[in-house]
Amino acid sequence: MTSPNTNKSTGSNSDSSAIPLLEIVDLHVNVEDKEILKGVNLTINAGEIHAIMGRNGSGKSTLSYALMGHPRYKVTSGKMLYKGQEISEMSPDQRAKLGLALAFQYPVSIPGVSVSNFLRKTVNAVRGRDIPVKEFRLELKALMAKLGVKDEFLSRYVNDGFSGGEKKRLEILQLSMLNPSLAILDETDSGLDIDALKTVSEGVNALSKADTAILLITHYQRMLNYVQPQFVHVFQDGKIVASGGSELALELEDRGYEWVTSEMQPTPGTGPNATKTSSSSSSSSPAVVGAK
Amino acid sequence: MSAELAPALNNKGLPESAKPELNKSAGLEGIGNDYKYGFSDKEDYIFKSGRGLTREIVEKISAMKNEPEWMLKFRLRALDIFNKKPMPTWGNCGLLNDIDFENIFYYIKPSQKQETDWDEVPEGIKNTFDRLGIPEAERKFLAGVTAQYESEVVYHSIREDLEKQGVLFLDMDSGLRLHEDIVREHFATVIPAADNKFSALNSAVWSGGSFIWVPPGVKIEIPLQAYFRINAENMGQFERTLIIAEPGSFVHYIEGCTAPTYSTDSLHSAVVELIAKPGAHIRYTTIQNWSKNVYNLVTKRAVAHEDAKVEWVDGNLGSKLTMKYPAIYLLGERAHGEVLSIAFAGEDQHQDAGAKIIHAAKNTTSMIISKSICKNGGRTSYRGLIKVYPKATGVKSSVKCDALLLDDKSRSDTYPTMEIDEKDVNIEHEATVSKVGEEQLFYLMSRGLNQDEATAMIVNGFFEPFTKELPLEYAVELNRLIQLEMEGSVG
Ligand SMILES: Nc1ncnc2c1ncn2[C@@H]1O[C@H](COP(=O)(O)OP(=O)(O)O)[C@@H](O)[C@H]1O
Ligand SMILES: [Mg+2]
């Protein structure tokens, strides 16, 4: 079997001799004794933007949970190396402190805990120091203005009674404050109207400029109009079945996911855009690679 | 009333030596595993009764206090009732029946007289209250303080301006001595001696507690506080509090309590009566933080007349077994009652708490919010009663009880009772029991909080409806305590 993405990336933003930021090798993950991820390979270098696209139920959120360390998502085999360090035994807070952050597809509410209190505690925890209140306020207010988050937000309880769009804005606000080295965005675009999508995307781009690598999970192409990934991966039945450049997303939008499996899979490297990009995938094979 | 009480707070600074070692609000320090106030002082008392309860002891208490004849009679009749009444057959009977009434000291007089200057309080006792942060709290945000040690109030003060407005804030014994007419008119009218076994016991041997009378229309904007400390092992503390708010007045009273940790049990059995006259407003806040060897069996009841409002804000963190169901009798039209309570039960603790609201007049309204958390095999119970009398039309009541379990060893039960004898009413009841959610924990941990910090944040949020009703100093301290309590609690 060909394993895409296992080799070092030749991606544009990175020094190819350096250790990758994230290296996932043949990752298998069980949820309640059922195998959901069935051999994921993915390499991300510092500052790169990757998109993972795939149908509902293909295992995209499972990958994000496994990366962040959800206790019910059990790694049964494979590797997850972050800055060269195996993270699968680490607790979520340890991973957060290493620089991983996840914008949840379905953020939970924490009744009784105000957004401002929550932000202060979590940002201090991740940064490992108590930021002076004034400094914190200034930083927060600037980001809130950028993301179109109103002041009254701060005194509301975390995600409690928030609309879908408000939740997503708060996720991006949090990630902007946490300033991670890898931001995983799980369907951040869903539930956003077009204006919100724009501001949130700007927020994501701002994150990326701050030398943060981004793993953007989505099943629509639309956010990719605003946030342009260098690498696009197609997820299906618990693994990456094809990888390519940003044009792959458009292709998917036009022709549907069926196209990936039916047309491309049998003959790796013969897809329409297969040779166009270098990517995080195997350097020995073209960008679009079938999994089997 | 005694004018010499007045200057203590405003004019006399506290001595440097009185600087509390812990600069904390009174009453909240150390719950459960991290109980910081389990220390005790050497006993150095003016009088200590023998163990057990006899007619002679009751007579002796009354005589030492120089009480009027009617009070002695009241006590002796109450003693009879106590002896005849069986123990309750509900609640945690196993624990209740472990109480050894013969082993308890019913009256201890720690010092010769009550002081109005912390300097004059006997050294050992003063140091204790310093460690509890009482003088500090008084200086910062209280309008008056009484500090009770064992059976007697050892320190007392009230702000001069309040005294000038005619507010009476005394210990109950002084109240009886100096304002016998007011006391006689109201004492035991809300909670008769025969109400239950423990109110009978209190009525027989009561000592200390607060007496507050607020003149018509006077609104006391900052809280009055009482602090209760048990020191001796096997001590029985039986304070008696009576608060009378005349028409249109307002008072907020806060009580806190702690005790040393001993291997054998102590008993705290208070009776608290509140009378809110037409248009008056009483808020009564309790932060109960006894050590885990104290039985806390308290009867609290209020009456609210026309347009009056009574709020019980009741936090139960300590004790071995607490049985306490603050009650409000809404006697006048449009009277409003609220009971807002939290309970925390850790290992070897049972918080059996609740609320009772009696709607006896038209258009009366009430709200009960009860929140409880248990961990490490702790137990919480909610026992509630909503009663609506016939013809009490237009009644509105809402009851919300939420219990949060931090592990599988712990237990929470609700026993709500509704006796509604009128059709034209609007009653809502909602009860939930939940576990700390895995998804919530994961969300917070993915933001860098470790498991204990994440749990503490969820718990603090859960208690927030209660905490936000506390004065800021108490709220901050409560949150800190919860943080402490969560350390090493999970995982
Ligand atoms: N907590 C869970 N319990 C049981 N099954 C789960 C759980 N999480 C995910 N799954 C299953 O794993 C598969 C992949 O789900 P998910 O990762 O959420 O997909 P996606 O995010 O691509 O829509 C689905 O079949 C889903 O039902
Ligand atoms: Mg998903």
Coordinates of C-alpha atoms in Angstrom, one line a residue, chain A residues 65 69-70 72 92-93 96-97 102 104 108-109 111-113 118 121-122 125-126 157 159 171 174, chain B residues 438-451 453 457-458 460-462 464-465 468 483:
Chain A
Y65 CA -10.1 15.0 18.7
G69 CA -6.3 14.2 23.1
H70 CA -9.9 13.5 23.8
R72 CA -12.5 8.6 24.4
P92 CA -5.0 17.8 26.3
D93 CA -3.7 20.6 28.5
A96 CA -2.3 23.0 24.4
K97 CA 0.9 24.1 26.1
L102 CA -8.6 23.2 18.3
F104 CA -14.4 22.9 17.9
V108 CA -19.8 23.1 24.5
S109 CA -21.3 25.6 26.9
P111 CA -22.8 27.8 32.3
G112 CA -21.9 30.3 35.0
V113 CA -18.4 31.0 33.6
F118 CA -12.6 32.0 30.9
K121 CA -7.7 31.7 32.9
T122 CA -7.1 29.7 29.7
A125 CA -2.6 28.7 31.5
V126 CA -1.4 28.3 28.0
Y157 CA -21.4 32.7 29.9
N159 CA -21.2 29.4 24.6
E171 CA -13.6 29.8 18.9
Q174 CA -9.8 32.1 21.6
Chain B
E438 CA -16.5 14.7 29.7
E439 CA -17.0 17.1 26.8
Q440 CA -16.9 20.2 29.1
L441 CA -13.7 18.9 30.7
F442 CA -12.1 18.2 27.4
Y443 CA -13.0 21.6 26.1
L444 CA -11.4 23.3 29.0
M445 CA -8.4 21.1 29.1
S446 CA -7.8 21.7 25.4
R447 CA -7.5 25.3 26.4
G448 CA -4.6 24.5 28.8
L449 CA -6.4 23.9 32.1
N450 CA -5.4 20.8 33.9
Q451 CA -8.1 18.4 35.1
E453 CA -8.5 23.5 37.2
M457 CA -14.1 26.1 36.7
I458 CA -17.1 24.0 36.0
N460 CA -17.6 27.5 40.2
G461 CA -19.8 28.1 37.2
F462 CA -22.4 25.7 38.6
E464 CA -22.4 31.0 40.2
P465 CA -26.1 31.8 40.7
K468 CA -23.1 36.3 42.6
Q483 CA -10.4 25.5 43.6

